[in-house]
Amino acid sequence: MFTLNYLVVGSGLFGATFAYEAAKRGNHVTVIEKRNHIAGNIYTKEIDGINVHMYGAHIFHTSMKNIWDYVNQFAEFNNYINSPVANYNGEMYNLPFNMNTFNKLWGVKTPAEAQQKIEEQKNELDFPEKPNNLEEQALSLAGTDIYEKLIKGYTEKQWGRSAKDLPSFIIRRLPFRFTYNNNYFNDRYQGIPIGGYTQIIEKMLSSDLVDVKLNTDFFAKKDEYLNAGYDKIIFTGMIDQFFNYQLGELEYRSLRFKTEEKDVDNYQGNAVVNYTDAETPYTRVIEHKHFEFGKGDKGKTIITHEYPQNWNRDKEPYYPVNNQKNKELYKQYVDLAKKEAGNVVFGGRLGQYRYYNMDQTIMAALQLVKQEFGE
Ligand code: FAD
Ligand code: UDP
């Protein structure tokens, strides 16, 4: 059989899914990873018997049955349902925005009462027909109180810019519903892999046809890799960095994670607590054991504070900032790639500059597999 030689840059979910499928078809894959571990941002590490999400809370959720079945080959998932709680200056509200939130805010008990309250607030505002930005979108969905207490502060510190300068799709990620239902997602399937996420990537990369090299940055030897005779290079790092930022920098948002052990069984009573005021410098506190219903050593818990920060070339680019300006610049990089990238294909959250959830990342990788192997 005719086999190909691939270089995959990045051992995150995109690169690993591609490597797994390529090796399954008898091809050879070298995976290089600049970090000292595999799995990219879904990396989990066991501390005190708790699977710690080292790069922020990761909850798998999807409505695509084929993707759910696909990921279940690599791990068994538990029945965790994400139900974060918001802390606004000490007032606690259920998320996403639902009847429990409205009841706590205004004392309303029925959907009609809640709708009326929101309508009253909206009537005091002036809107364009189609919201132009996140602020207009949030106000037109939820009214002033919810926007001021639960959205504005969180959003502006998360993204480091005014909610008027952000695309409206970001807030449409969250359900807004008039039922007493605290499930953060509307998707059909949801859970956390029992034993953590790293095992998924380990299994994906376990073939004898896959070589993984950690602590290896593509840019340390870019020309060597490009000229090493690989049939194809799958690049899951930043597309603007690949081209040496020659058309300008795309904008990213970075994060700082502060993880610590506490000598208590239960620190905050929930896996995720959001801090939605503007002054608290962190956006979320994660208590990892609650993703697996309290599993872990007695008397110990691990928590992580998530601090948003500006991105620069020395920081990790966790989120693409998909506003108009960056969309246009990204498109120019795609055009450049068509002309100059040769046998390099760009994939994943950074390579495609998209706010992909894990299921979308797997789907995009499987699309590339189809394209590559003509199936
Ligand atoms: P990454 O995981 O970023 O992997 C890219 C890899 O490439 C990294 O390991 C990186 O070190 C490596 N790399 C980059 N450049 C180079 C280079 N030059 N040389 C060598 N290696 C390189 N999704 C959900 O579905 N549910 C969630 O709850 C959820 N929560 C999230 C929370 C946070 C804080 C973040 C940041 C993301 C979250 N996501 C969530 C999204 C999820 O993390 C992504 O969909 C997924 O990890 C993307 O995989 P990837 O392979 O594209 O990217
Ligand atoms: N958001 C908010 N208040 C919250 C949680 C989220 O205003 O308590 C907004 C914020 O703009 C955020 C977006 O909703 O960036 C998407 O939230 P999600 O939880 O999906 O963000 P992620 O987990 O991707 O960081």
XYZ file of C-alpha atoms and ligand atoms in Angstrom:
453
model
C 0.000 0.000 0.000
C 1.177 3.538 -0.792
C 1.738 5.363 2.490
C 2.345 9.010 3.238
C 4.535 10.805 5.715
C 2.836 13.536 7.734
C 4.149 16.162 10.107
C 1.529 17.362 12.584
C 2.433 20.521 14.476
C 0.602 20.526 17.823
C -0.711 17.591 19.873
C -4.061 19.181 20.769
C -7.418 17.671 19.875
C -7.211 18.690 16.220
C -3.701 17.390 15.595
C -4.296 14.187 17.557
C -7.581 13.393 15.769
C -5.869 13.837 12.424
C -2.843 11.754 13.499
C -5.097 8.950 14.745
C -7.054 8.763 11.493
C -3.960 9.018 9.292
C -2.183 6.224 11.189
C -5.330 4.080 11.110
C -5.007 4.228 7.324
C -1.390 3.045 7.475
C 0.349 6.399 7.148
C 3.301 7.561 9.207
C 2.852 10.641 11.420
C 5.391 12.698 13.335
C 3.744 14.969 15.909
C 5.769 17.844 17.312
C 4.558 19.717 20.386
C 6.191 22.754 21.917
C 4.784 22.154 25.411
C 6.176 19.446 27.706
C 2.950 17.435 27.498
C 0.410 16.296 24.918
C -3.287 17.296 24.623
C -3.065 21.084 24.160
C -5.686 22.959 26.130
C -7.700 19.890 27.075
C -4.769 18.570 29.133
C -5.803 17.222 32.549
C -3.441 16.059 35.267
C -4.220 13.990 38.354
C -3.446 15.742 41.657
C -4.739 14.331 45.008
C -6.879 11.873 43.039
C -8.593 14.773 41.244
C -8.381 15.277 37.470
C -7.334 18.906 37.213
C -8.241 20.789 34.016
C -4.898 22.569 33.664
C -6.128 25.061 31.031
C -9.560 25.913 32.352
C -12.876 24.088 32.675
C -13.601 21.731 29.775
C -17.072 20.267 29.448
C -17.765 18.136 26.419
C -21.145 18.897 24.855
C -22.513 18.291 21.410
C -25.646 17.674 19.419
C -23.771 15.717 16.762
C -24.357 12.036 17.453
C -21.501 10.955 15.211
C -19.040 13.151 17.162
C -20.380 11.920 20.497
C -19.973 8.297 19.381
C -16.529 9.113 18.022
C -15.188 10.589 21.266
C -16.729 7.779 23.314
C -14.312 5.340 21.634
C -11.532 6.915 23.658
C -13.113 7.364 27.097
C -16.234 6.692 29.080
C -18.095 9.904 29.906
C -19.942 10.626 33.135
C -23.329 12.361 33.390
C -22.024 15.769 34.548
C -24.269 18.669 33.533
C -22.654 22.093 33.668
C -24.617 24.523 35.869
C -22.351 27.426 36.766
C -23.341 29.949 39.391
C -22.658 33.672 39.071
C -21.369 35.723 41.992
C -22.185 39.410 41.496
C -20.745 41.278 44.488
C -21.844 38.452 46.772
C -25.287 37.945 45.217
C -25.531 34.418 43.805
C -27.468 33.740 40.584
C -28.045 30.584 38.567
C -26.752 30.448 35.018
C -27.505 30.343 32.169
C -30.215 33.031 32.224
C -33.382 31.164 33.213
C -36.393 31.293 35.554
C -34.187 30.650 38.613
C -32.110 33.713 37.669
C -35.199 35.859 37.046
C -36.819 34.754 40.306
C -33.715 35.677 42.307
C -33.378 39.026 40.516
C -36.986 40.220 40.633
C -39.040 37.766 42.679
C -41.072 36.815 39.572
C -42.512 33.309 39.586
C -43.977 32.699 36.131
C -42.573 32.995 32.600
C -45.193 35.677 31.798
C -44.030 37.801 34.758
C -40.390 37.405 33.743
C -41.127 38.286 30.116
C -43.047 41.354 31.203
C -40.160 42.527 33.409
C -37.680 42.147 30.544
C -40.035 43.884 28.095
C -40.405 46.843 30.487
C -36.633 47.232 30.613
C -36.250 46.878 26.859
C -38.949 49.500 26.222
C -36.807 52.085 27.941
C -34.014 51.492 25.417
C -33.566 52.344 21.772
C -32.445 49.528 19.471
C -31.537 49.055 15.873
C -33.512 46.219 14.290
C -30.506 43.944 14.086
C -28.003 44.093 16.977
C -24.619 45.344 15.797
C -22.551 44.201 18.734
C -22.569 42.128 21.918
C -24.000 44.927 24.077
C -26.978 45.521 21.780
C -27.539 41.784 21.467
C -27.465 41.231 25.237
C -29.746 44.173 26.041
C -32.245 43.175 23.387
C -32.371 39.599 24.698
C -32.270 40.145 28.423
C -32.865 43.786 29.378
C -30.818 46.107 31.572
C -30.582 44.300 34.945
C -29.193 41.068 33.528
C -26.856 42.951 31.250
C -25.506 45.130 34.075
C -25.180 42.401 36.734
C -24.344 39.266 34.810
C -22.950 40.182 31.386
C -21.215 43.546 31.084
C -18.561 43.175 33.810
C -17.718 39.571 32.940
C -17.584 40.192 29.213
C -15.478 43.325 29.372
C -12.852 41.799 31.642
C -12.864 38.507 29.733
C -12.213 40.239 26.418
C -10.400 43.394 27.600
C -12.574 45.690 25.508
C -16.007 47.268 25.497
C -18.959 44.951 24.833
C -19.770 47.376 22.007
C -16.588 46.220 20.237
C -17.407 42.514 20.341
C -19.434 40.393 17.934
C -22.940 39.463 19.071
C -22.459 35.717 18.423
C -20.327 35.428 21.590
C -23.316 36.009 23.874
C -25.590 33.820 21.751
C -23.420 30.889 22.891
C -25.442 30.962 26.128
C -29.026 29.702 26.408
C -31.660 32.182 27.508
C -34.811 30.398 28.558
C -38.049 30.818 30.464
C -37.945 27.474 32.257
C -36.441 26.464 35.609
C -33.477 24.730 33.978
C -29.870 25.455 34.963
C -28.226 23.351 32.229
C -25.617 25.677 30.654
C -25.960 23.942 27.281
C -28.844 22.989 25.019
C -26.935 20.101 23.474
C -28.261 16.561 23.396
C -25.045 14.978 24.774
C -22.845 16.216 27.613
C -20.289 14.899 30.094
C -16.744 14.731 31.396
C -14.462 11.813 30.544
C -14.064 9.649 33.636
C -10.331 9.775 34.383
C -9.756 13.053 32.519
C -9.129 14.218 28.961
C -5.437 13.375 28.557
C -6.205 9.651 28.100
C -8.209 10.513 24.956
C -5.193 12.112 23.314
C -2.876 9.363 24.617
C -5.033 6.750 22.896
C -5.246 8.796 19.714
C -1.458 8.984 19.552
C -0.734 5.414 20.677
C -0.164 3.807 17.249
C 3.322 2.513 16.357
C 3.017 4.681 13.256
C 2.879 7.872 15.340
C 6.022 9.469 16.821
C 5.502 12.246 19.335
C 8.225 14.750 20.124
C 7.562 17.056 23.080
C 9.382 20.338 23.844
C 9.765 20.850 20.117
C 8.795 24.181 18.588
C 8.173 24.231 14.851
C 9.601 27.751 14.610
C 12.968 26.699 16.050
C 13.616 24.862 12.760
C 10.892 26.008 10.405
C 12.942 25.745 7.193
C 14.272 22.333 8.112
C 10.739 20.998 8.651
C 9.481 22.569 5.442
C 12.302 20.947 3.475
C 12.345 17.581 5.245
C 10.302 15.865 2.543
C 7.017 15.392 4.432
C 4.151 14.756 2.051
C 2.051 17.137 4.087
C 2.297 19.329 7.178
C -0.786 19.843 9.365
C -0.173 23.040 11.299
C -2.359 23.732 14.371
C -0.444 26.748 15.734
C -1.185 30.388 14.894
C -1.590 31.085 11.190
C -0.239 34.658 11.490
C 2.883 33.417 13.273
C 3.430 30.836 10.517
C 3.721 33.733 8.070
C 5.913 35.702 10.461
C 3.052 38.179 11.053
C 3.820 39.683 7.661
C 0.273 41.064 7.168
C 0.005 42.155 10.824
C -0.943 40.409 14.077
C -4.308 38.785 14.582
C -5.653 39.581 18.051
C -5.968 36.906 20.730
C -7.048 36.928 24.346
C -4.799 35.248 26.865
C -5.409 33.835 30.342
C -3.449 33.172 33.500
C -4.419 30.165 35.622
C -3.653 30.107 39.342
C -4.135 26.571 40.636
C -3.909 25.747 44.347
C -4.686 22.998 46.825
C -7.043 23.710 49.736
C -7.319 21.542 52.842
C -11.102 21.296 52.741
C -13.458 18.763 51.215
C -15.664 21.235 49.440
C -14.524 24.799 48.792
C -17.319 26.413 46.766
C -20.020 23.777 46.328
C -19.944 23.869 42.533
C -17.492 23.135 39.713
C -17.711 26.630 38.211
C -18.422 29.985 39.864
C -18.320 33.071 37.602
C -17.454 36.480 39.058
C -19.518 38.860 36.981
C -18.627 42.242 38.506
C -16.050 44.408 36.774
C -13.687 44.836 39.764
C -12.814 41.219 40.710
C -9.765 40.539 38.514
C -10.637 36.915 37.732
C -13.624 35.666 35.727
C -14.083 32.162 37.097
C -13.097 29.898 39.961
C -13.093 26.202 39.099
C -13.250 23.464 41.753
C -12.149 20.454 39.761
C -13.440 17.574 41.919
C -17.060 18.569 41.200
C -16.618 17.603 37.521
C -16.438 14.026 38.788
C -18.947 14.353 41.647
C -16.422 14.874 44.429
C -13.955 12.120 43.525
C -10.524 12.610 45.136
C -8.612 12.436 48.394
C -10.536 13.221 51.620
C -9.982 16.671 53.046
C -8.366 18.048 49.881
C -9.600 20.010 46.934
C -7.958 21.779 43.982
C -9.201 25.140 42.742
C -8.149 27.364 39.852
C -8.669 31.098 39.442
C -8.862 32.163 35.790
C -7.499 35.663 35.094
C -7.969 37.136 31.624
C -4.977 39.038 30.273
C -3.769 40.787 27.157
C -2.029 38.636 24.624
C 1.453 39.376 23.356
C 3.976 37.148 21.587
C 5.230 35.729 24.908
C 1.764 34.624 26.058
C -0.492 31.700 25.123
C -3.237 32.676 22.656
C -6.310 31.037 24.230
C -9.103 32.807 22.368
C -9.268 34.280 18.860
C -11.005 37.675 18.911
C -13.421 37.154 16.022
C -14.476 40.759 15.369
C -14.742 42.299 11.912
C -11.205 43.664 11.807
C -9.643 40.293 12.660
C -11.989 38.384 10.382
C -10.758 40.479 7.467
C -7.116 40.029 8.381
C -7.604 36.289 8.832
C -9.099 36.114 5.355
C -5.984 37.773 3.966
C -3.863 35.100 5.666
C -6.046 32.408 4.111
C -5.428 33.973 0.685
C -1.714 34.082 1.402
C -1.800 30.429 2.457
C -3.472 29.492 -0.824
C -0.615 31.134 -2.719
C 2.394 30.316 -0.587
C 1.783 27.532 1.903
C 2.487 24.664 -0.512
C 1.895 21.383 1.302
C 0.965 23.017 4.626
C -2.653 22.776 5.829
C -3.926 24.903 8.737
C -6.278 23.396 11.308
C -7.771 23.832 14.762
C -8.642 26.778 16.924
C -5.457 28.700 16.122
C -4.786 27.498 12.580
C -8.345 28.339 11.522
C -8.739 31.265 13.954
C -12.157 30.031 15.151
C -13.841 29.887 18.545
C -14.197 26.099 18.215
C -15.628 23.971 20.999
C -14.154 20.480 21.293
C -16.877 18.844 19.219
C -16.369 21.400 16.442
C -12.609 20.810 16.612
C -13.099 17.071 16.113
C -15.589 17.701 13.334
C -13.161 20.016 11.525
C -10.343 17.460 11.874
C -12.573 14.690 10.490
C -13.499 16.933 7.567
C -9.812 17.329 6.785
C -9.402 13.548 7.029
C -12.176 13.101 4.473
C -10.635 15.639 2.162
C -7.162 14.169 2.554
C -8.091 10.539 2.024
C -10.810 11.169 -0.521
C -13.607 9.420 1.369
P -4.975 23.450 21.112
O -5.552 22.641 22.211
O -4.606 24.861 21.404
O -3.699 22.675 20.571
C -2.715 23.268 19.776
C -1.393 22.666 20.182
O -0.375 23.124 19.281
C -0.955 23.095 21.578
O -0.608 21.961 22.335
C 0.240 24.001 21.309
O 1.210 23.935 22.353
C 0.784 23.417 20.024
N 1.563 24.361 19.241
C 1.216 25.613 18.889
N 2.203 26.192 18.197
C 3.200 25.272 18.096
C 4.483 25.303 17.524
N 4.951 26.398 16.919
N 5.256 24.189 17.587
C 4.793 23.078 18.228
N 3.592 23.019 18.815
C 2.793 24.100 18.750
N -14.453 23.453 24.431
C -15.557 22.760 24.782
O -16.101 22.008 23.964
N -16.049 22.826 26.057
C -15.477 23.612 27.014
O -15.959 23.649 28.159
C -14.341 24.383 26.648
N -13.737 25.183 27.554
C -12.640 25.908 27.193
C -12.043 26.712 28.164
C -10.915 27.452 27.840
C -10.280 28.335 28.890
C -10.379 27.392 26.511
C -9.163 28.198 26.160
C -10.955 26.582 25.564
C -12.102 25.823 25.884
N -12.705 24.978 24.960
C -13.836 24.267 25.322
C -12.189 24.827 23.568
C -11.190 23.663 23.430
O -10.073 23.900 24.273
C -10.749 23.577 21.960
O -11.845 23.291 21.126
C -9.676 22.527 21.651
O -8.753 22.358 22.694
C -8.948 22.949 20.390
O -7.958 22.015 20.020
P -6.789 22.443 19.035
O -6.010 21.220 18.774
O -7.336 23.207 17.902
O -5.941 23.530 19.851
N -20.805 35.515 29.646
C -21.275 36.489 30.504
N -21.471 36.174 31.807
C -21.229 34.943 32.303
C -20.757 33.940 31.422
C -20.552 34.276 30.096
O -21.493 37.623 30.092
O -21.419 34.712 33.517
C -20.579 35.899 28.233
C -19.135 36.385 28.008
O -19.175 37.390 27.016
C -18.457 35.144 27.505
C -19.569 34.541 26.636
O -20.757 34.802 27.375
O -17.287 35.449 26.768
C -19.439 33.072 26.351
O -19.377 32.367 27.585
P -18.803 30.897 27.661
O -19.055 30.388 29.036
O -19.320 30.125 26.513
O -17.253 31.203 27.470
P -15.950 30.258 27.407
O -16.247 29.064 28.278
O -15.741 29.929 25.967
O -14.896 31.144 27.963
